[in-house]
Amino acid sequence: MATVADDRRIHEVSELASRVKTSLEGIFDTVWVRGEISNFRSYPSGHWYFTLKDSEAQMKAAMFARANRRLRFEPRDGDAVLVSGRVDLYVRRGDLQV
């Protein structure tokens, strides 16, 4: 972190994103989120990526292969779901996700 003459703190993008990620991890434990799935994508790795949305907002979501194997269906766009997970910031893109 650098400073300028008037003592403003200037952060590198990666530093600020890492600090936000750490802060989120300290605030939220497991959360439950209700929403509708959109932009569902399944990858050869077994990971699933999608958006959870309601009428007011949307958030990216990731479900990794280890957890997916326990699910008895493959989600589709338009499915109404209740999910549990951790709130996280994917630092590389600056995306908030669950």
XYZ file of C-alpha atoms in Angstrom:
98
model
C 0.000 0.000 0.000
C 1.253 3.453 -0.876
C 0.417 6.862 0.502
C 0.407 10.274 -1.073
C 1.155 13.655 0.461
C -2.344 14.143 1.927
C -2.173 10.728 3.685
C -4.760 8.964 1.505
C -4.279 5.200 1.492
C -3.845 3.909 -2.031
C -4.454 0.202 -2.505
C -3.403 -2.068 -5.311
C -6.448 -3.783 -6.842
C -5.322 -7.227 -5.656
C -4.682 -5.951 -2.131
C -8.124 -4.373 -1.834
C -9.828 -7.469 -3.255
C -7.933 -9.685 -0.797
C -8.924 -7.465 2.117
C -12.585 -7.558 1.074
C -12.396 -11.366 0.744
C -10.902 -11.676 4.234
C -13.560 -9.348 5.649
C -16.385 -11.367 4.084
C -14.969 -14.592 5.460
C -14.978 -13.049 8.934
C -18.569 -11.777 8.701
C -20.426 -14.702 7.140
C -20.556 -18.334 8.126
C -22.717 -20.655 6.063
C -25.621 -18.766 4.515
C -28.882 -19.963 2.989
C -30.020 -18.275 -0.206
C -33.285 -18.703 -2.111
C -33.356 -17.810 -5.779
C -33.790 -18.845 -9.361
C -30.986 -20.411 -11.383
C -29.902 -18.769 -14.612
C -26.862 -19.111 -16.876
C -26.229 -22.656 -15.624
C -23.005 -24.200 -16.951
C -21.633 -27.671 -16.271
C -17.940 -28.260 -16.980
C -15.980 -31.485 -17.645
C -14.275 -30.969 -14.271
C -17.657 -31.610 -12.652
C -17.935 -28.050 -11.375
C -21.139 -26.088 -11.930
C -21.329 -22.325 -12.300
C -24.556 -20.344 -12.417
C -26.300 -17.177 -11.336
C -28.819 -17.016 -8.492
C -31.346 -14.255 -8.960
C -34.585 -12.802 -7.707
C -36.595 -9.827 -8.929
C -34.189 -7.335 -7.344
C -30.647 -8.746 -7.588
C -28.360 -11.505 -8.785
C -25.223 -13.224 -7.514
C -22.787 -15.664 -9.083
C -22.654 -19.146 -7.631
C -20.278 -22.079 -7.888
C -20.882 -25.668 -6.877
C -17.860 -27.903 -6.996
C -17.712 -31.519 -8.169
C -17.394 -33.053 -4.698
C -20.691 -31.471 -3.613
C -22.405 -32.035 -6.964
C -22.041 -35.793 -6.670
C -24.369 -35.739 -3.648
C -27.146 -33.980 -5.569
C -29.778 -36.217 -7.176
C -30.540 -33.905 -10.088
C -28.711 -31.521 -12.392
C -30.048 -27.981 -12.019
C -31.477 -26.138 -15.010
C -32.138 -22.513 -15.820
C -35.401 -21.447 -14.217
C -35.197 -23.866 -11.260
C -36.206 -22.308 -7.947
C -33.678 -23.465 -5.363
C -32.605 -23.046 -1.764
C -28.835 -23.304 -1.481
C -26.385 -23.164 1.367
C -22.794 -22.105 1.099
C -20.184 -19.534 1.934
C -20.135 -15.973 0.674
C -16.840 -15.413 -1.085
C -15.059 -12.982 -3.320
C -13.331 -14.528 -6.313
C -10.351 -12.193 -6.133
C -9.083 -12.732 -9.661
C -12.265 -11.255 -11.191
C -13.596 -9.334 -8.219
C -16.834 -11.345 -8.323
C -18.946 -11.830 -5.235
C -20.246 -15.388 -5.193
C -21.834 -18.016 -3.015
